[in-house]
Short mmCIF file of C-alpha atoms in Angstrom, two decimals:
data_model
loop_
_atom_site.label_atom_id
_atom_site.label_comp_id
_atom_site.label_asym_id
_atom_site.label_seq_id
_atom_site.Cartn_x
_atom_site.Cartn_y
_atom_site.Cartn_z
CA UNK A 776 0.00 0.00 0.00
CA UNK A 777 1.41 3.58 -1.07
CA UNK A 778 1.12 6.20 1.81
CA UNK A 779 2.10 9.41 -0.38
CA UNK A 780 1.21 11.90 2.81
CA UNK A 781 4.29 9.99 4.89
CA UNK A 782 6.35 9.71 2.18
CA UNK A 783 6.32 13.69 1.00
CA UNK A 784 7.09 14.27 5.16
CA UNK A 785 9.98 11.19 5.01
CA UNK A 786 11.62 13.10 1.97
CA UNK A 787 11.65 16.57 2.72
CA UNK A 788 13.18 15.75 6.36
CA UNK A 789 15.83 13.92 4.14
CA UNK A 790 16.61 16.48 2.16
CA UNK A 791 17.15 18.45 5.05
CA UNK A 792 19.47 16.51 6.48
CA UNK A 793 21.19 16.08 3.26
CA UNK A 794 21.38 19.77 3.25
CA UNK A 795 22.99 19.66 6.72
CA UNK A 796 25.47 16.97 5.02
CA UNK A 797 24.16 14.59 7.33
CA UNK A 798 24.14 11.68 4.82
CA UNK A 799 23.70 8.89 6.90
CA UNK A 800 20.53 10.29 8.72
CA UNK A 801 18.98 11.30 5.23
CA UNK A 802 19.61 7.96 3.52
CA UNK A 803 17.34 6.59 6.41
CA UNK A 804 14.82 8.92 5.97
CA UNK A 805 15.55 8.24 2.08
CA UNK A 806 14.60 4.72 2.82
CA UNK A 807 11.48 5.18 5.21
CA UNK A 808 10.20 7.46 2.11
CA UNK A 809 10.69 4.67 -0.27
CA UNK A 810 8.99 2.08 2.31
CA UNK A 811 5.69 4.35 2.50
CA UNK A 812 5.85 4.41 -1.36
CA UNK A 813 5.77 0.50 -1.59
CA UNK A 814 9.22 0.10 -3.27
CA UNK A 815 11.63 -2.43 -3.52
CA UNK A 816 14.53 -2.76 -5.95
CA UNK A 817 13.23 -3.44 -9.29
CA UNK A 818 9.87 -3.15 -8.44
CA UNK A 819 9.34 -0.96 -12.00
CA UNK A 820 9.69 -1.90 -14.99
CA UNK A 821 13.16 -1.88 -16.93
CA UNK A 822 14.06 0.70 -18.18
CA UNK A 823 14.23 -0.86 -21.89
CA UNK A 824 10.78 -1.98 -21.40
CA UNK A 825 9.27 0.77 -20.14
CA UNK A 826 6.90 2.68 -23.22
CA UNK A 827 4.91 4.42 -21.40
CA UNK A 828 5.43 7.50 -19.16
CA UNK A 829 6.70 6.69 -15.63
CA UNK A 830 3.74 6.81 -13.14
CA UNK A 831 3.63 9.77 -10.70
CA UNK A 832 4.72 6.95 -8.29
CA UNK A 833 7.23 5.92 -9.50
CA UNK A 834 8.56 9.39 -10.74
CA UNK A 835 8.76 9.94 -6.93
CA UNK A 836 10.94 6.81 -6.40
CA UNK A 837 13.51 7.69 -8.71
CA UNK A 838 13.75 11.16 -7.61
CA UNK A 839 13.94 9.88 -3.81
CA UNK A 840 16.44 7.05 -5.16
CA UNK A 841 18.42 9.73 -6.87
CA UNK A 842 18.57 11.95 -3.82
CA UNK A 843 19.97 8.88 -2.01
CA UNK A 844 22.45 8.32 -4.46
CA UNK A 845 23.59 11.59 -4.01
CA UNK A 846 24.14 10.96 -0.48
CA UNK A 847 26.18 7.78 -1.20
CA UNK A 848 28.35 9.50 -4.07
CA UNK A 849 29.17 12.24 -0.81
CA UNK A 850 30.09 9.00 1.35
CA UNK A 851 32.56 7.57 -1.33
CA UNK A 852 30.40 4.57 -1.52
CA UNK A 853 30.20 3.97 -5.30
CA UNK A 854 29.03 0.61 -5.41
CA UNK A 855 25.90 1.81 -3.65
CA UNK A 856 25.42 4.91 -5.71
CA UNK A 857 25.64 2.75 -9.04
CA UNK A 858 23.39 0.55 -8.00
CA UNK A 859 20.77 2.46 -6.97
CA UNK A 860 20.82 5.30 -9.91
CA UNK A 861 20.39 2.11 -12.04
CA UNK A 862 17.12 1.40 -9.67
CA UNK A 863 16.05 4.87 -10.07
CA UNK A 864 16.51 4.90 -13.87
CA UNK A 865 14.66 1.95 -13.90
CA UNK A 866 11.84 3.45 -12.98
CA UNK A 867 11.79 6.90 -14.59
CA UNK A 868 14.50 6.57 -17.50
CA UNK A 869 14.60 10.18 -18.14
CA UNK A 870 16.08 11.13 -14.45
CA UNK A 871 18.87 13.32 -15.05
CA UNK A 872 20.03 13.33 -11.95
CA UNK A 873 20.30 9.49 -11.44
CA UNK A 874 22.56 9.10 -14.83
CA UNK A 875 24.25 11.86 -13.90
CA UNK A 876 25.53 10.47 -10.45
CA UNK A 877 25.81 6.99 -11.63
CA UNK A 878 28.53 8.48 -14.30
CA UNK A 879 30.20 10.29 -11.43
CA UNK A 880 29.97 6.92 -9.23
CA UNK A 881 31.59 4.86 -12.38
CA UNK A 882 34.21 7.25 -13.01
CA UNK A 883 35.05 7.29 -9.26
CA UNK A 884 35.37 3.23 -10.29
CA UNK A 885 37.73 3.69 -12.87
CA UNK A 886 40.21 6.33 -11.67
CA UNK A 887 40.84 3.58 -8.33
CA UNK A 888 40.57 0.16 -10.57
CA UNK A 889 42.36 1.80 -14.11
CA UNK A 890 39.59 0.00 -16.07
CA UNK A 891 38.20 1.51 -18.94
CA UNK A 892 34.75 -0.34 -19.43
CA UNK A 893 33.11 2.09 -15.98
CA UNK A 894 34.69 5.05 -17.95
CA UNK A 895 32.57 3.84 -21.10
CA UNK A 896 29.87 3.65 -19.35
CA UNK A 897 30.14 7.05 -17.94
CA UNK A 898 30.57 8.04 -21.03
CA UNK A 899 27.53 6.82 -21.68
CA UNK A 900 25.53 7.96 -19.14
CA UNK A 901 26.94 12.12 -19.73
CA UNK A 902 26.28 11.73 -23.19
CA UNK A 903 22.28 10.46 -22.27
CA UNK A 904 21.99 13.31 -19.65
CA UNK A 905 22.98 15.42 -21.64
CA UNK A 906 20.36 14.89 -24.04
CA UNK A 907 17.69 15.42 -22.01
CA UNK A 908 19.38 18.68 -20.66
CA UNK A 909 21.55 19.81 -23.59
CA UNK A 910 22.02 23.08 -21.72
CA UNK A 911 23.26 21.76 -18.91
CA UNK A 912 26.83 23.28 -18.70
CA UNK A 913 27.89 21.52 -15.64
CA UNK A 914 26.86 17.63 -18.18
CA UNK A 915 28.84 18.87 -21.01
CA UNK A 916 32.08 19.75 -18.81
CA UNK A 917 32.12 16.31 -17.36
CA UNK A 918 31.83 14.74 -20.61
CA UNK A 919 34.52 16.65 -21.76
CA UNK A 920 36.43 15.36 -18.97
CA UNK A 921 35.39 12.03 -19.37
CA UNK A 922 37.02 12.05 -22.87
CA UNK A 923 40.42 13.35 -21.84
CA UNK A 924 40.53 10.75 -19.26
CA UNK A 925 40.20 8.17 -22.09
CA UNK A 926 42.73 9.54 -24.38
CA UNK A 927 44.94 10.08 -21.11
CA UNK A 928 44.58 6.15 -21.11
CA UNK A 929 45.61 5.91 -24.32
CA UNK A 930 48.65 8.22 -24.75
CA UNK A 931 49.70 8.69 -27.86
CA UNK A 932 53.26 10.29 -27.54
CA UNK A 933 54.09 10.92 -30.96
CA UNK A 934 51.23 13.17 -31.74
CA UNK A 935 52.07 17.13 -31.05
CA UNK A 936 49.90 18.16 -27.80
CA UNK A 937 48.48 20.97 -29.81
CA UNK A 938 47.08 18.76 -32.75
CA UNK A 939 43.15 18.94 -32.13
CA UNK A 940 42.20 14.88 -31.76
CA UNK A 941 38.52 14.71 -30.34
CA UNK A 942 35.99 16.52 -32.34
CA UNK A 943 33.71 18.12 -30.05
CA UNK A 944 30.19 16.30 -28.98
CA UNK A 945 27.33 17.54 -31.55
CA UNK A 946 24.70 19.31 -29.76
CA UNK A 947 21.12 18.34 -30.40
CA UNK A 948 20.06 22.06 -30.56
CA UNK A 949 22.32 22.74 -33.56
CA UNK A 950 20.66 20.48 -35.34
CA UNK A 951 17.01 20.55 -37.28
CA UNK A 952 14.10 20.01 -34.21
CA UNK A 953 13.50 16.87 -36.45
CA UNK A 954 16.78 15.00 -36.43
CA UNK A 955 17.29 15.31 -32.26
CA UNK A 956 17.25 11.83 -31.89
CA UNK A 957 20.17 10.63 -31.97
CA UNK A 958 23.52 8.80 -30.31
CA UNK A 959 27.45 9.82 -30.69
CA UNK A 960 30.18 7.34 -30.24
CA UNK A 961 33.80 9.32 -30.25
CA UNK A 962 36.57 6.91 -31.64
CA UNK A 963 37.48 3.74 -30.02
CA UNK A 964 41.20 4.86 -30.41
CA UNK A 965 40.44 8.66 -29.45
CA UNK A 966 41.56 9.97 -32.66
CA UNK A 967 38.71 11.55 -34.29
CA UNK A 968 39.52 11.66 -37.98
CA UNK A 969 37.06 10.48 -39.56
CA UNK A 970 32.86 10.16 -38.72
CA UNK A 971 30.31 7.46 -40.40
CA UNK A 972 26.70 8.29 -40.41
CA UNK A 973 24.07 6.04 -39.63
CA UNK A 974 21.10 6.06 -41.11
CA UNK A 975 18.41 2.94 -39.81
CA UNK A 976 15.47 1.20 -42.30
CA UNK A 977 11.95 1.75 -42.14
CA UNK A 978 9.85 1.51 -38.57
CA UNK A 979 13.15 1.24 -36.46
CA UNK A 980 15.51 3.60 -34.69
CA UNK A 981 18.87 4.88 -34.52
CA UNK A 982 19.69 2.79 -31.22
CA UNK A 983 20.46 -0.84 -32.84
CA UNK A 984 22.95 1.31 -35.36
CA UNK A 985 24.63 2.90 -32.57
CA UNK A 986 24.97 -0.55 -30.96
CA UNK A 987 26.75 -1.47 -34.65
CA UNK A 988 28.58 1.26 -34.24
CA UNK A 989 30.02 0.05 -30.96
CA UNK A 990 30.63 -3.27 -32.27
CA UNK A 991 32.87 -2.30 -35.51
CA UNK A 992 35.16 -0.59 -33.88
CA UNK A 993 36.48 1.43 -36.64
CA UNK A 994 39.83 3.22 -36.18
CA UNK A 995 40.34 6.58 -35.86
CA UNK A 996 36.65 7.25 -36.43
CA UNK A 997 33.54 8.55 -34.83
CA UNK A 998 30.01 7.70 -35.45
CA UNK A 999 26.85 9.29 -35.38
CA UNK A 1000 23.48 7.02 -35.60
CA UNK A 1001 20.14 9.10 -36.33
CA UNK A 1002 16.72 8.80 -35.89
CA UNK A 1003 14.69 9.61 -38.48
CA UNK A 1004 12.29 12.48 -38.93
CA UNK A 1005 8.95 11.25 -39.38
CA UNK A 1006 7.14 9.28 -36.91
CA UNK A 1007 5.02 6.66 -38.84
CA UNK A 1008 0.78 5.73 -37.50
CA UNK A 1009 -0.25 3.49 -35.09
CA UNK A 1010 3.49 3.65 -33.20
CA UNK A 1011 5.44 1.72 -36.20
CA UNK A 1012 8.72 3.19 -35.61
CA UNK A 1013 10.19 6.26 -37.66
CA UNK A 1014 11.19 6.44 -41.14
CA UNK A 1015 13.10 8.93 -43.54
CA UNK A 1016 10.47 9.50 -45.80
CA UNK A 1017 6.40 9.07 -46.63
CA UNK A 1018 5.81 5.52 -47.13
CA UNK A 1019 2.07 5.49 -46.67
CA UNK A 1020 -0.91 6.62 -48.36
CA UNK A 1021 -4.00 8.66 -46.39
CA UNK A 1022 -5.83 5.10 -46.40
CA UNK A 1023 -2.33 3.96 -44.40
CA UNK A 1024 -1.26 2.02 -47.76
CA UNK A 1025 2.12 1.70 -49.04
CA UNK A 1026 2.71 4.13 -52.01
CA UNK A 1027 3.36 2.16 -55.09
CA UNK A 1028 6.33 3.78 -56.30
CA UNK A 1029 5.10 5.87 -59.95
CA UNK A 1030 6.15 8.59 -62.47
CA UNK A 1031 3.12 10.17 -61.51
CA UNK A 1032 3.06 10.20 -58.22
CA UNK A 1033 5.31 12.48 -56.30
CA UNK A 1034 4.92 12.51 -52.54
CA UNK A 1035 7.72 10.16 -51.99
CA UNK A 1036 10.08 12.36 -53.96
CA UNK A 1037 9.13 15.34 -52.17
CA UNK A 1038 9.21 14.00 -48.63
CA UNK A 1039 12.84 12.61 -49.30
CA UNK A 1040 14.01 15.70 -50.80
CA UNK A 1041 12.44 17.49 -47.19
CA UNK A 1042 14.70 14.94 -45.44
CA UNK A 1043 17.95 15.52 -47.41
CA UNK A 1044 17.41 19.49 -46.60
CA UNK A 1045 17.53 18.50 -42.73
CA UNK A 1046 20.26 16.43 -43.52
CA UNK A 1047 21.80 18.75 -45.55
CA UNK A 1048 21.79 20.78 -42.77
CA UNK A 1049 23.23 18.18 -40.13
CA UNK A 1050 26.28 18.01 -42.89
CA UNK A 1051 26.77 21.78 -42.98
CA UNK A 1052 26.81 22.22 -39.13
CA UNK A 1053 29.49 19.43 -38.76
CA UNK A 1054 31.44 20.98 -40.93
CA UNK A 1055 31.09 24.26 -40.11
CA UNK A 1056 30.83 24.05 -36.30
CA UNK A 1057 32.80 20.71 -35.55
CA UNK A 1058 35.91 20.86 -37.96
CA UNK A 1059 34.41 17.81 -40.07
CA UNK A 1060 35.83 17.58 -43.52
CA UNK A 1061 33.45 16.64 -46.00
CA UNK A 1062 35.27 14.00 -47.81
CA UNK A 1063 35.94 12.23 -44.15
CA UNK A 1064 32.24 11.63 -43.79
CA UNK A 1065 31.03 8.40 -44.59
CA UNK A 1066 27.39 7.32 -44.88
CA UNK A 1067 26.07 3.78 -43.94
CA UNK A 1068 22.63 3.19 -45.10
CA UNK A 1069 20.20 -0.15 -44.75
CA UNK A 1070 17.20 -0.34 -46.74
CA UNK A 1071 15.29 3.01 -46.51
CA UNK A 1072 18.38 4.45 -45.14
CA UNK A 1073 20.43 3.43 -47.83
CA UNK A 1074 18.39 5.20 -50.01
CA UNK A 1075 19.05 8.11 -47.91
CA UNK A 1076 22.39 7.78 -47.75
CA UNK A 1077 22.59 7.64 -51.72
CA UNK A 1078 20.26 10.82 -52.73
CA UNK A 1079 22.58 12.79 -49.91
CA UNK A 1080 25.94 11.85 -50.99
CA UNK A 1081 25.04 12.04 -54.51
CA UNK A 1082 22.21 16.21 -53.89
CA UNK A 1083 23.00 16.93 -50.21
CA UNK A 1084 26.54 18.21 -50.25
CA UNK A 1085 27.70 21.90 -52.06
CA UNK A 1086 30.08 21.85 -54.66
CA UNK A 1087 33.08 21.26 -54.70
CA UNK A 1088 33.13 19.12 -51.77
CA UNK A 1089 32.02 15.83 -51.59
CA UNK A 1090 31.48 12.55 -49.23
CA UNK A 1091 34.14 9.82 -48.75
CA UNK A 1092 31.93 6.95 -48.98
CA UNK A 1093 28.43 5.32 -49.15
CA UNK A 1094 27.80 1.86 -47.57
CA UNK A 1095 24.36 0.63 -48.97
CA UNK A 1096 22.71 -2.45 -47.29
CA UNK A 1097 19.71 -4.10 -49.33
CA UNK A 1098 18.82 -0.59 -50.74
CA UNK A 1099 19.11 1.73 -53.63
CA UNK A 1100 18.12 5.03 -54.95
CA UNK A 1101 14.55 6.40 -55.09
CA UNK A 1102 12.71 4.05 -57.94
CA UNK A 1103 10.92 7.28 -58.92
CA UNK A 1104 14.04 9.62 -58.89
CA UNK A 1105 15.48 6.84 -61.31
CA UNK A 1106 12.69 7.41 -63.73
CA UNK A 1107 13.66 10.75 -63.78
CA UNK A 1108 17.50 10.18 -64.05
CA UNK A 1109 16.46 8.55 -67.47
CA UNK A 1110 18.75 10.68 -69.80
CA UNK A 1111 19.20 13.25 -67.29
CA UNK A 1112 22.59 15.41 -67.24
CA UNK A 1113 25.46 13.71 -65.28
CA UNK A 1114 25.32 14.80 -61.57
CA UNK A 1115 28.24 16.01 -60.58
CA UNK A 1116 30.82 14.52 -63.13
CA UNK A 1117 34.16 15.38 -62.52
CA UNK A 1118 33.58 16.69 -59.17
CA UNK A 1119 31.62 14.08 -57.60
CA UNK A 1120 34.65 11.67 -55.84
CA UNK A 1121 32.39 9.73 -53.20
CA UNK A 1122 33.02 5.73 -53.35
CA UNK A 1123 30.13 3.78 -53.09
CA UNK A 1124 29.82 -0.69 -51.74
CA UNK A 1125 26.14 -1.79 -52.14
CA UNK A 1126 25.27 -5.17 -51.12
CA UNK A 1127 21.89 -6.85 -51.78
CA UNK A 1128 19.99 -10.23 -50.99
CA UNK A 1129 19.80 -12.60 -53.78
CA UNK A 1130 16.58 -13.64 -51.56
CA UNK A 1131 15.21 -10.49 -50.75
CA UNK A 1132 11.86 -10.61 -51.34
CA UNK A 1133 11.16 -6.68 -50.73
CA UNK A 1134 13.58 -5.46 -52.99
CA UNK A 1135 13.74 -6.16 -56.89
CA UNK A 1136 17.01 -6.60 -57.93
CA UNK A 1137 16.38 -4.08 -60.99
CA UNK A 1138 16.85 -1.08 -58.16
CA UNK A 1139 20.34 -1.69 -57.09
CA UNK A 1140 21.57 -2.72 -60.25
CA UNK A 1141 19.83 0.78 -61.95
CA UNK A 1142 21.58 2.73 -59.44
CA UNK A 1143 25.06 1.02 -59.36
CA UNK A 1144 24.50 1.44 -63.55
CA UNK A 1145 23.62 5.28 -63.18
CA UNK A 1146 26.56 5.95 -60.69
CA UNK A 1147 29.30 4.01 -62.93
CA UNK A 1148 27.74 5.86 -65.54
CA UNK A 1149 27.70 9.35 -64.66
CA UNK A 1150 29.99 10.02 -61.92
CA UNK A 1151 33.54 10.67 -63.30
CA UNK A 1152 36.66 7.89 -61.81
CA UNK A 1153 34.43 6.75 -58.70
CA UNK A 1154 34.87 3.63 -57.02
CA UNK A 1155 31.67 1.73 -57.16
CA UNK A 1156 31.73 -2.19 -55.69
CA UNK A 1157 27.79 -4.15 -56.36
CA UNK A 1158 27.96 -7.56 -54.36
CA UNK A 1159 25.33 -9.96 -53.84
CA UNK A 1160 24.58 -12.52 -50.92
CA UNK A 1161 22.62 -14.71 -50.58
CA UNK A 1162 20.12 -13.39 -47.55
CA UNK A 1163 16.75 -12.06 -47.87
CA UNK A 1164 15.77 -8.33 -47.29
CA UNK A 1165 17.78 -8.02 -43.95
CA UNK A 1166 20.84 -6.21 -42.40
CA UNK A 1167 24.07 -7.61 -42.52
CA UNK A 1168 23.77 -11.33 -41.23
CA UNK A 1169 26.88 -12.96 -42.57
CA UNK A 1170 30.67 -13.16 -42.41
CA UNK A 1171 31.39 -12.62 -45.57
CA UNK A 1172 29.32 -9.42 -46.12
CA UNK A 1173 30.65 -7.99 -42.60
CA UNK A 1174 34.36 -8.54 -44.31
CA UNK A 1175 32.94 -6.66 -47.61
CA UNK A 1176 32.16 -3.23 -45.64
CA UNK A 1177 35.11 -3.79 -43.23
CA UNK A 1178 37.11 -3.49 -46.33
CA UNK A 1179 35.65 -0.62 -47.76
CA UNK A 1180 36.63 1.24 -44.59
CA UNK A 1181 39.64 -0.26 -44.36
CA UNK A 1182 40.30 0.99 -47.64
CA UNK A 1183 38.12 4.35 -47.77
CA UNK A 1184 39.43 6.01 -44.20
CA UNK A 1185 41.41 8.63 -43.44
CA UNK A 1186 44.41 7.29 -41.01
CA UNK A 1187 46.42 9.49 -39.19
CA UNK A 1188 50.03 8.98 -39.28
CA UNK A 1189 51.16 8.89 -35.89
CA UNK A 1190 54.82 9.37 -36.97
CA UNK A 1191 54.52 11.73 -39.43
CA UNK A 1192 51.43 13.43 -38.26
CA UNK A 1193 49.63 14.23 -41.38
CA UNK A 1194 46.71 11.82 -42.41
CA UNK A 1195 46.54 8.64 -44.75
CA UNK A 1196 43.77 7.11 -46.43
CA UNK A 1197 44.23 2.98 -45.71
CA UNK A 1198 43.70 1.67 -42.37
CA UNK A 1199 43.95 -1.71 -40.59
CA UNK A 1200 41.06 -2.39 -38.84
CA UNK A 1201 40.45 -5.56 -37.04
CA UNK A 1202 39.32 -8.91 -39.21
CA UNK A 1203 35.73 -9.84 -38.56
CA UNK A 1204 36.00 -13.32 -36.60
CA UNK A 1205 31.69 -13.92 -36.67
CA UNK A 1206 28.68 -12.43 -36.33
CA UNK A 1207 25.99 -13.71 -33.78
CA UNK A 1208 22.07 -12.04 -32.81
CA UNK A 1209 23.52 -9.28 -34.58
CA UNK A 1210 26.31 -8.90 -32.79
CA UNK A 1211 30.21 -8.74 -34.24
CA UNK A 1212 33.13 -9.95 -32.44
CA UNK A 1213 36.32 -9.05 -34.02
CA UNK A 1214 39.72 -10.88 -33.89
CA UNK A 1215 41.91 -9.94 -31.35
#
């Protein structure tokens, strides 16, 4: 039974005491407040699991768990303090506060066991307060700090101290209201020379890319997995462009029939956008961006490397997964003027299904035909395997993009300090539920 009335009283006398600093006297009325409330660890739902808004109830448990924590992170007991921000975010996953002092705790963790994996997850936990409170100075400066620590444990002596090796962390306020959703991952090797874009299929988010992301581990490079802009009926996820009709049909793709065309070309503005502000604002080069793309994101990633970036400059690379351009912006391209010939150096690797049952093969092939055909010296590779319409799911198609990038990024030379395309990233050794593991 929930006694609200005693637990209001139990929490404001512990948040006097906590401003007293008397920790150990407001952890127990901490506790009595969280006993009138009904709680016990885990009582919520995960945080993963949990859809819907937090209940007012348990709002007030993670904000009374949080002030606890806070109490513990004063008493240098870190264990403690991690553990119960996780309880709190559990059951409000939008707490500030309890990822805030979890990071804290876990960097605490690191600095007295020289581990790395807390300081990840600190990492982690500044970069997801700091979403929900991108003003928040106080975030940002810790997550700054965080990142110095990690290059600190990973000197790298032979580069000058004035050479500028993490990018700064994108803001979400710099980019369009529409394309806030969305992760940062700062290189594994805390050289930030190069960034790849994700860009996620139809219905689904940015988060499984960002979890890719993690798992490739590509040297010397950042990544940045969006969401995209348009939230699709009835709670199906998000997508880049319109995909259904009024009657909540899918759009047969048609000469005739524009709305498709016009949505994506609203999307590549935003994303036009995103490109300009990362070079402008974050020191990006254009030609060390790479785009990786799976189904509706691959056609994404294609119309913006190919319309989204001003002349002269262009994109280092395109990775396409089961996708292809527009079918109606092909029927256009039907004798149109080269785009960009002579100017236009992005390489492009698009892989398909020989299975796929949601793409015809005709797509791919039209776009990998248009690109050799009107884009002056570019690279572009057009494998098949056999899988239906799905992300990557084998070995052998993993070792096909690793190779790209192995090939297509920027590498700084440590020795020499000036920067070299070729890199050697780590062999793929399988791929299991999606997830990589690389050879050691």
């Amino acid at each position: 039974m929930v006694d609200k009335t005693s637990a209001e009283i139990f929490k404001a006398e512990g948040n006097a005491f906590f401003r007293d600093k008397h920790y150990e006297s407001a952890i127990e009325k901490y506790d009595q407040c969280l006993t009138a409330l009904g709680h016990t660890a885990g009582s919520c739902a995960p945080v993963e699991e949990a859809v819907a808004p937090p209940s007012d109830v348990c709002q007030l448990v993670a904000t009374v768990l949080a002030n606890k924590a806070a109490c513990l992170l004063s008493l240098k007991r870190y264990d403690e303090c991690i553990e119960t921000c996780t309880d709190a975010i559990s059951n409000d996953r939008n707490n500030t506060k309890a990822l805030f002092r979890r990071a804290m705790a876990l960097l605490e963790v690191s600095a007295s066991q020289r581990d790395t994996e807390p300081l990840e997850k600190a990492v982690s936990d500044l970069f997801a307060a700091l979403k929900l409170c991108p003003g928040d100075s106080t975030i940002r400066t810790e997550l700054e700090k965080a990142h110095k620590l990690m290059a600190k444990r990973k000197p790298l002596t032979s580069i000058s101290k004035k050479q500028d090796i993490r990018k700064a962390i994108p803001e979400a306020s710099d980019f369009p209201s529409c394309l806030r959703d969305f992760a940062y991952r700062a290189s594994p090797d805390c050289i930030d020379e190069n960034l790849v874009i994700f860009f996620h299929g139809l219905g689904d988010s940015h988060q499984p890319f960002d979890k890719l992301a993690g798992s490739m581990r590509l040297s010397q490079t950042a990544c940045l997995s969006l969401s995209g802009p348009l939230l699709m009926p009835l709670d199906l996820g998000r997508c880049w462009f319109r995909t259904l009709n009024d009657q909540l049909e899918h759009i047969v793709p048609s000469s005739s029939d524009r709305s498709r065309i016009d949505s994506l070309r609203d999307t590549r503005a935003h994303l036009s956008q995103v490109l300009l502000v990362l070079h402008e604002k974050y020191g990006w080069a254009f030609r060390k961006i790479f785009l990786f793309g799976f189904s509706q994101g691959a056609t994404v990633a294609l119309d913006l490397a190919l319309h989204g970036v001003p002349e002269p400059h262009y994109l280092g690379g395109v990775v396409s997964i089961s996708g292809g351009l527009l079918e109606e912006i092909l029927f256009e391209m039907v004798g149109a003027e080269p785009i960009g010939k002579g100017v236009n150096r992005t390489s492009f690797v698009l892989t398909y299904g020989s299975m796929d049952d949601l793409l015809v093969r005709a797509v791919p092939e039209k776009t990998v035909a248009y690109l050799r055909t009107n884009l002056a010296d570019v690279d572009v590779t057009f494998k098949t395997f056999p899988k239906r319409h799905e992300m990557i799911n084998s070995e052998a198609e993993m070792r096909e993009v690793m190779s790209f990038f192995a090939s297509k990024l920027f590498m700084r030379n440590l020795s020499k300090q000036a920067p070299e395309t070729g890199s050697d990233l780590a062999e793929v050794e399988s791929i299991r539920d999606g997830v990589i593991t690389l050879k050691t």
